[in-house]
Amino acid sequence: MNSATLQEPVVAPVASLDDDELYEIIDGQRIGLPPMAFHAVLLAFRLAQYLANFVDANDLGIVTTEGLFHLALPVDRNRRPDAAFVSYQRWPKDRAIPVTDNGLDVVPELVVEVVSPTDRIEELQEKIHEYFQAGVKLVWVVHPVLGVVHVYESLTAIRGLAPTDELDGGTVLPGFKLPIATLFRAPISRGLTS
């Protein structure tokens, strides 16, 4: 009869919550991002869905949420927009996405930032400045409480869209259109509700 030796089970250490923390890299330092409000997460995901549907249907590139991008800047910046579009011109369709890298060495054409209560306006403006300096062509800033979207075509060409307006992809995604009211439709209505 064969005898089996019982061994103590191997217990892996429990990952700390910090291991899953979203971060950006600023001047070589890993900077944790504050958690987004649930409402903001839903809006970012919804907008990314609309973008991905359009991009996929037209075979234009990739759309991601919370992806880390190494920005081509004189300073070390790895930013994590809430959503982003990268065309096949910037990241060819047949080029594999690295499986082990935390960030992608490409600058998206379009980035989306959804404002949360923990966001500071100075930090948001700094990101927008860096995005354009790195080569981003279009930035959408979504304001959930106000139910508006600010479209930045540059640091000086900015327009605000109200619930009666329509968001479009401009020269980055010609033909993409989304009514602001559709973005903020229930259950993602705007307002200061608890």
PDB file of C-alpha atoms in Angstrom:
ATOM      1  CA  MET A   1       0.000   0.000   0.000  1.00  0.00           C
ATOM      2  CA  ASN A   2       1.298   3.382  -0.963  1.00  0.00           C
ATOM      3  CA  SER A   3       1.238   5.964   1.715  1.00  0.00           C
ATOM      4  CA  ALA A   4       0.718   9.601   0.989  1.00  0.00           C
ATOM      5  CA  THR A   5       2.381  12.306   2.934  1.00  0.00           C
ATOM      6  CA  LEU A   6       0.126  15.181   3.800  1.00  0.00           C
ATOM      7  CA  GLN A   7       1.725  18.506   3.224  1.00  0.00           C
ATOM      8  CA  GLU A   8       0.740  21.806   4.639  1.00  0.00           C
ATOM      9  CA  PRO A   9      -1.231  23.784   2.072  1.00  0.00           C
ATOM     10  CA  VAL A  10       0.658  26.630   0.474  1.00  0.00           C
ATOM     11  CA  VAL A  11      -1.054  29.848   1.350  1.00  0.00           C
ATOM     12  CA  ALA A  12      -0.350  32.781  -0.905  1.00  0.00           C
ATOM     13  CA  PRO A  13      -0.239  36.161   0.778  1.00  0.00           C
ATOM     14  CA  VAL A  14      -3.376  38.187   0.361  1.00  0.00           C
ATOM     15  CA  ALA A  15      -2.790  41.117  -1.963  1.00  0.00           C
ATOM     16  CA  SER A  16      -3.162  44.448  -0.313  1.00  0.00           C
ATOM     17  CA  LEU A  17      -5.701  46.867  -1.645  1.00  0.00           C
ATOM     18  CA  ASP A  18      -2.815  49.026  -2.864  1.00  0.00           C
ATOM     19  CA  ASP A  19      -1.880  46.338  -5.414  1.00  0.00           C
ATOM     20  CA  ASP A  20      -5.055  47.106  -7.337  1.00  0.00           C
ATOM     21  CA  GLU A  21      -4.787  50.854  -6.978  1.00  0.00           C
ATOM     22  CA  LEU A  22      -4.899  52.809 -10.207  1.00  0.00           C
ATOM     23  CA  TYR A  23      -1.929  55.088 -10.609  1.00  0.00           C
ATOM     24  CA  GLU A  24      -0.087  57.422 -12.935  1.00  0.00           C
ATOM     25  CA  ILE A  25       3.664  57.949 -13.111  1.00  0.00           C
ATOM     26  CA  ILE A  26       4.805  61.532 -12.667  1.00  0.00           C
ATOM     27  CA  ASP A  27       8.550  62.239 -12.850  1.00  0.00           C
ATOM     28  CA  GLY A  28       9.346  58.615 -12.042  1.00  0.00           C
ATOM     29  CA  GLN A  29       7.040  58.498  -9.012  1.00  0.00           C
ATOM     30  CA  ARG A  30       4.004  56.213  -8.858  1.00  0.00           C
ATOM     31  CA  ILE A  31       1.096  58.453  -7.829  1.00  0.00           C
ATOM     32  CA  GLY A  32      -2.119  56.755  -6.713  1.00  0.00           C
ATOM     33  CA  LEU A  33      -5.326  58.034  -8.252  1.00  0.00           C
ATOM     34  CA  PRO A  34      -8.273  58.717  -5.956  1.00  0.00           C
ATOM     35  CA  PRO A  35     -11.240  56.454  -6.611  1.00  0.00           C
ATOM     36  CA  MET A  36     -13.760  57.785  -9.114  1.00  0.00           C
ATOM     37  CA  ALA A  37     -17.326  58.375  -8.030  1.00  0.00           C
ATOM     38  CA  PHE A  38     -19.519  55.468  -9.129  1.00  0.00           C
ATOM     39  CA  HIS A  39     -21.551  57.864 -11.255  1.00  0.00           C
ATOM     40  CA  ALA A  40     -18.379  58.959 -13.068  1.00  0.00           C
ATOM     41  CA  VAL A  41     -17.344  55.338 -13.632  1.00  0.00           C
ATOM     42  CA  LEU A  42     -20.702  54.592 -15.254  1.00  0.00           C
ATOM     43  CA  LEU A  43     -20.440  57.633 -17.526  1.00  0.00           C
ATOM     44  CA  ALA A  44     -16.870  56.776 -18.582  1.00  0.00           C
ATOM     45  CA  PHE A  45     -17.890  53.206 -19.351  1.00  0.00           C
ATOM     46  CA  ARG A  46     -20.996  54.274 -21.254  1.00  0.00           C
ATOM     47  CA  LEU A  47     -19.078  56.778 -23.370  1.00  0.00           C
ATOM     48  CA  ALA A  48     -16.360  54.180 -24.048  1.00  0.00           C
ATOM     49  CA  GLN A  49     -19.067  51.733 -25.184  1.00  0.00           C
ATOM     50  CA  TYR A  50     -20.442  54.222 -27.715  1.00  0.00           C
ATOM     51  CA  LEU A  51     -16.925  54.990 -28.922  1.00  0.00           C
ATOM     52  CA  ALA A  52     -15.957  51.307 -29.176  1.00  0.00           C
ATOM     53  CA  ASN A  53     -19.113  50.447 -31.119  1.00  0.00           C
ATOM     54  CA  PHE A  54     -18.358  53.194 -33.656  1.00  0.00           C
ATOM     55  CA  VAL A  55     -14.633  52.427 -33.850  1.00  0.00           C
ATOM     56  CA  ASP A  56     -15.211  48.672 -34.248  1.00  0.00           C
ATOM     57  CA  ALA A  57     -17.936  49.114 -36.859  1.00  0.00           C
ATOM     58  CA  ASN A  58     -15.589  51.292 -38.919  1.00  0.00           C
ATOM     59  CA  ASP A  59     -12.382  49.325 -38.171  1.00  0.00           C
ATOM     60  CA  LEU A  60     -10.565  52.464 -36.963  1.00  0.00           C
ATOM     61  CA  GLY A  61      -8.510  51.427 -33.942  1.00  0.00           C
ATOM     62  CA  ILE A  62      -8.913  50.609 -30.270  1.00  0.00           C
ATOM     63  CA  VAL A  63     -10.839  52.151 -27.379  1.00  0.00           C
ATOM     64  CA  THR A  64      -9.838  51.580 -23.799  1.00  0.00           C
ATOM     65  CA  THR A  65     -10.885  52.623 -20.318  1.00  0.00           C
ATOM     66  CA  GLU A  66      -8.329  53.479 -17.645  1.00  0.00           C
ATOM     67  CA  GLY A  67      -5.383  52.434 -19.827  1.00  0.00           C
ATOM     68  CA  LEU A  68      -1.976  53.811 -18.901  1.00  0.00           C
ATOM     69  CA  PHE A  69      -0.187  55.676 -21.707  1.00  0.00           C
ATOM     70  CA  HIS A  70       3.474  56.731 -21.814  1.00  0.00           C
ATOM     71  CA  LEU A  71       3.231  60.279 -23.125  1.00  0.00           C
ATOM     72  CA  ALA A  72       5.959  61.529 -25.444  1.00  0.00           C
ATOM     73  CA  LEU A  73       7.008  64.553 -23.400  1.00  0.00           C
ATOM     74  CA  PRO A  74      10.300  66.092 -22.232  1.00  0.00           C
ATOM     75  CA  VAL A  75       9.199  65.151 -18.688  1.00  0.00           C
ATOM     76  CA  ASP A  76       8.289  61.632 -17.502  1.00  0.00           C
ATOM     77  CA  ARG A  77       4.504  61.316 -17.719  1.00  0.00           C
ATOM     78  CA  ASN A  78       2.374  58.182 -17.775  1.00  0.00           C
ATOM     79  CA  ARG A  79      -1.252  59.247 -17.744  1.00  0.00           C
ATOM     80  CA  ARG A  80      -4.408  57.169 -17.327  1.00  0.00           C
ATOM     81  CA  PRO A  81      -7.392  58.860 -18.992  1.00  0.00           C
ATOM     82  CA  ASP A  82     -10.840  57.539 -18.120  1.00  0.00           C
ATOM     83  CA  ALA A  83     -11.263  56.510 -21.770  1.00  0.00           C
ATOM     84  CA  ALA A  84      -9.134  56.844 -24.884  1.00  0.00           C
ATOM     85  CA  PHE A  85      -9.088  56.133 -28.619  1.00  0.00           C
ATOM     86  CA  VAL A  86      -5.938  55.073 -30.476  1.00  0.00           C
ATOM     87  CA  SER A  87      -6.160  54.774 -34.260  1.00  0.00           C
ATOM     88  CA  TYR A  88      -4.574  52.048 -36.314  1.00  0.00           C
ATOM     89  CA  GLN A  89      -2.378  54.801 -37.794  1.00  0.00           C
ATOM     90  CA  ARG A  90      -0.739  55.248 -34.389  1.00  0.00           C
ATOM     91  CA  TRP A  91      -0.886  51.593 -33.293  1.00  0.00           C
ATOM     92  CA  PRO A  92      -1.099  49.343 -36.375  1.00  0.00           C
ATOM     93  CA  LYS A  93      -3.821  46.717 -36.388  1.00  0.00           C
ATOM     94  CA  ASP A  94      -1.333  43.864 -36.763  1.00  0.00           C
ATOM     95  CA  ARG A  95       0.883  45.106 -33.908  1.00  0.00           C
ATOM     96  CA  ALA A  96       0.325  43.065 -30.759  1.00  0.00           C
ATOM     97  CA  ILE A  97      -0.607  44.736 -27.496  1.00  0.00           C
ATOM     98  CA  PRO A  98       2.093  43.781 -24.940  1.00  0.00           C
ATOM     99  CA  VAL A  99       0.717  41.340 -22.398  1.00  0.00           C
ATOM    100  CA  THR A 100       3.085  42.191 -19.562  1.00  0.00           C
ATOM    101  CA  ASP A 101       3.508  45.954 -19.915  1.00  0.00           C
ATOM    102  CA  ASN A 102       1.523  48.197 -17.591  1.00  0.00           C
ATOM    103  CA  GLY A 103       1.407  51.029 -20.091  1.00  0.00           C
ATOM    104  CA  LEU A 104       1.306  51.519 -23.824  1.00  0.00           C
ATOM    105  CA  ASP A 105       3.967  53.500 -25.688  1.00  0.00           C
ATOM    106  CA  VAL A 106       1.559  55.446 -27.883  1.00  0.00           C
ATOM    107  CA  VAL A 107      -0.269  58.742 -27.616  1.00  0.00           C
ATOM    108  CA  PRO A 108      -4.047  58.442 -28.111  1.00  0.00           C
ATOM    109  CA  GLU A 109      -5.776  60.791 -30.540  1.00  0.00           C
ATOM    110  CA  LEU A 110      -8.748  61.214 -28.195  1.00  0.00           C
ATOM    111  CA  VAL A 111      -8.869  61.138 -24.411  1.00  0.00           C
ATOM    112  CA  VAL A 112     -11.838  61.419 -22.082  1.00  0.00           C
ATOM    113  CA  GLU A 113     -11.724  62.674 -18.517  1.00  0.00           C
ATOM    114  CA  VAL A 114     -14.841  62.354 -16.358  1.00  0.00           C
ATOM    115  CA  VAL A 115     -14.813  64.760 -13.431  1.00  0.00           C
ATOM    116  CA  SER A 116     -15.267  63.243  -9.970  1.00  0.00           C
ATOM    117  CA  PRO A 117     -15.743  65.108  -6.687  1.00  0.00           C
ATOM    118  CA  THR A 118     -12.137  64.259  -5.724  1.00  0.00           C
ATOM    119  CA  ASP A 119     -10.658  65.813  -8.891  1.00  0.00           C
ATOM    120  CA  ARG A 120      -8.774  69.095  -8.560  1.00  0.00           C
ATOM    121  CA  ILE A 121      -9.173  71.593 -11.399  1.00  0.00           C
ATOM    122  CA  GLU A 122      -5.440  72.414 -11.421  1.00  0.00           C
ATOM    123  CA  GLU A 123      -4.512  68.755 -11.915  1.00  0.00           C
ATOM    124  CA  LEU A 124      -7.138  68.328 -14.633  1.00  0.00           C
ATOM    125  CA  GLN A 125      -5.851  71.400 -16.485  1.00  0.00           C
ATOM    126  CA  GLU A 126      -2.274  70.123 -16.178  1.00  0.00           C
ATOM    127  CA  LYS A 127      -3.329  66.794 -17.728  1.00  0.00           C
ATOM    128  CA  ILE A 128      -5.122  68.525 -20.588  1.00  0.00           C
ATOM    129  CA  HIS A 129      -2.035  70.661 -21.260  1.00  0.00           C
ATOM    130  CA  GLU A 130       0.189  67.553 -21.259  1.00  0.00           C
ATOM    131  CA  TYR A 131      -2.187  65.650 -23.538  1.00  0.00           C
ATOM    132  CA  PHE A 132      -1.987  68.335 -26.218  1.00  0.00           C
ATOM    133  CA  GLN A 133       1.752  68.793 -25.754  1.00  0.00           C
ATOM    134  CA  ALA A 134       2.204  65.020 -26.321  1.00  0.00           C
ATOM    135  CA  GLY A 135       0.085  64.970 -29.498  1.00  0.00           C
ATOM    136  CA  VAL A 136      -3.478  64.208 -28.400  1.00  0.00           C
ATOM    137  CA  LYS A 137      -5.837  65.834 -30.904  1.00  0.00           C
ATOM    138  CA  LEU A 138      -9.115  65.917 -28.955  1.00  0.00           C
ATOM    139  CA  VAL A 139     -10.035  65.939 -25.243  1.00  0.00           C
ATOM    140  CA  TRP A 140     -13.536  65.511 -23.873  1.00  0.00           C
ATOM    141  CA  VAL A 141     -14.137  66.514 -20.259  1.00  0.00           C
ATOM    142  CA  VAL A 142     -17.426  65.183 -18.907  1.00  0.00           C
ATOM    143  CA  HIS A 143     -19.040  67.003 -15.964  1.00  0.00           C
ATOM    144  CA  PRO A 144     -21.563  64.560 -14.440  1.00  0.00           C
ATOM    145  CA  VAL A 145     -23.117  66.955 -11.927  1.00  0.00           C
ATOM    146  CA  LEU A 146     -23.704  69.653 -14.545  1.00  0.00           C
ATOM    147  CA  GLY A 147     -24.664  67.269 -17.343  1.00  0.00           C
ATOM    148  CA  VAL A 148     -22.320  69.004 -19.771  1.00  0.00           C
ATOM    149  CA  VAL A 149     -19.252  68.080 -21.809  1.00  0.00           C
ATOM    150  CA  HIS A 150     -16.370  70.415 -22.624  1.00  0.00           C
ATOM    151  CA  VAL A 151     -14.707  69.667 -25.952  1.00  0.00           C
ATOM    152  CA  TYR A 152     -11.066  70.725 -26.240  1.00  0.00           C
ATOM    153  CA  GLU A 153      -9.745  70.824 -29.790  1.00  0.00           C
ATOM    154  CA  SER A 154      -6.700  72.671 -28.431  1.00  0.00           C
ATOM    155  CA  LEU A 155      -5.859  74.605 -25.290  1.00  0.00           C
ATOM    156  CA  THR A 156      -7.668  77.628 -26.726  1.00  0.00           C
ATOM    157  CA  ALA A 157     -10.419  76.042 -28.862  1.00  0.00           C
ATOM    158  CA  ILE A 158     -12.927  74.906 -26.239  1.00  0.00           C
ATOM    159  CA  ARG A 159     -16.670  74.553 -26.498  1.00  0.00           C
ATOM    160  CA  GLY A 160     -19.262  73.524 -23.955  1.00  0.00           C
ATOM    161  CA  LEU A 161     -22.066  71.145 -24.863  1.00  0.00           C
ATOM    162  CA  ALA A 162     -25.379  71.235 -22.999  1.00  0.00           C
ATOM    163  CA  PRO A 163     -27.925  68.401 -22.764  1.00  0.00           C
ATOM    164  CA  THR A 164     -29.604  69.645 -25.960  1.00  0.00           C
ATOM    165  CA  ASP A 165     -26.334  69.469 -27.945  1.00  0.00           C
ATOM    166  CA  GLU A 166     -24.569  66.649 -29.758  1.00  0.00           C
ATOM    167  CA  LEU A 167     -21.045  65.389 -29.147  1.00  0.00           C
ATOM    168  CA  ASP A 168     -19.125  64.641 -32.341  1.00  0.00           C
ATOM    169  CA  GLY A 169     -15.772  63.110 -33.160  1.00  0.00           C
ATOM    170  CA  GLY A 170     -14.536  66.108 -35.152  1.00  0.00           C
ATOM    171  CA  THR A 171     -11.550  65.371 -37.371  1.00  0.00           C
ATOM    172  CA  VAL A 172     -10.426  62.516 -35.091  1.00  0.00           C
ATOM    173  CA  LEU A 173     -13.554  60.366 -35.520  1.00  0.00           C
ATOM    174  CA  PRO A 174     -15.540  61.843 -38.416  1.00  0.00           C
ATOM    175  CA  GLY A 175     -19.107  60.613 -38.375  1.00  0.00           C
ATOM    176  CA  PHE A 176     -19.262  59.837 -34.640  1.00  0.00           C
ATOM    177  CA  LYS A 177     -22.236  61.594 -33.073  1.00  0.00           C
ATOM    178  CA  LEU A 178     -23.786  61.197 -29.650  1.00  0.00           C
ATOM    179  CA  PRO A 179     -26.534  63.371 -28.173  1.00  0.00           C
ATOM    180  CA  ILE A 180     -25.486  64.616 -24.750  1.00  0.00           C
ATOM    181  CA  ALA A 181     -28.963  63.692 -23.472  1.00  0.00           C
ATOM    182  CA  THR A 182     -28.306  60.072 -24.523  1.00  0.00           C
ATOM    183  CA  LEU A 183     -25.038  60.008 -22.592  1.00  0.00           C
ATOM    184  CA  PHE A 184     -26.791  61.234 -19.446  1.00  0.00           C
ATOM    185  CA  ARG A 185     -29.973  59.153 -19.856  1.00  0.00           C
ATOM    186  CA  ALA A 186     -31.323  57.177 -16.898  1.00  0.00           C
ATOM    187  CA  PRO A 187     -30.025  55.534 -14.819  1.00  0.00           C
ATOM    188  CA  ILE A 188     -27.157  57.977 -15.281  1.00  0.00           C
ATOM    189  CA  SER A 189     -29.065  61.188 -14.854  1.00  0.00           C
ATOM    190  CA  ARG A 190     -27.228  64.278 -13.794  1.00  0.00           C
ATOM    191  CA  GLY A 191     -27.629  66.070 -10.539  1.00  0.00           C
ATOM    192  CA  LEU A 192     -26.666  66.114  -6.908  1.00  0.00           C
ATOM    193  CA  THR A 193     -28.608  63.105  -5.688  1.00  0.00           C
ATOM    194  CA  SER A 194     -27.452  60.790  -2.975  1.00  0.00           C
TER     195      SER A 194
END
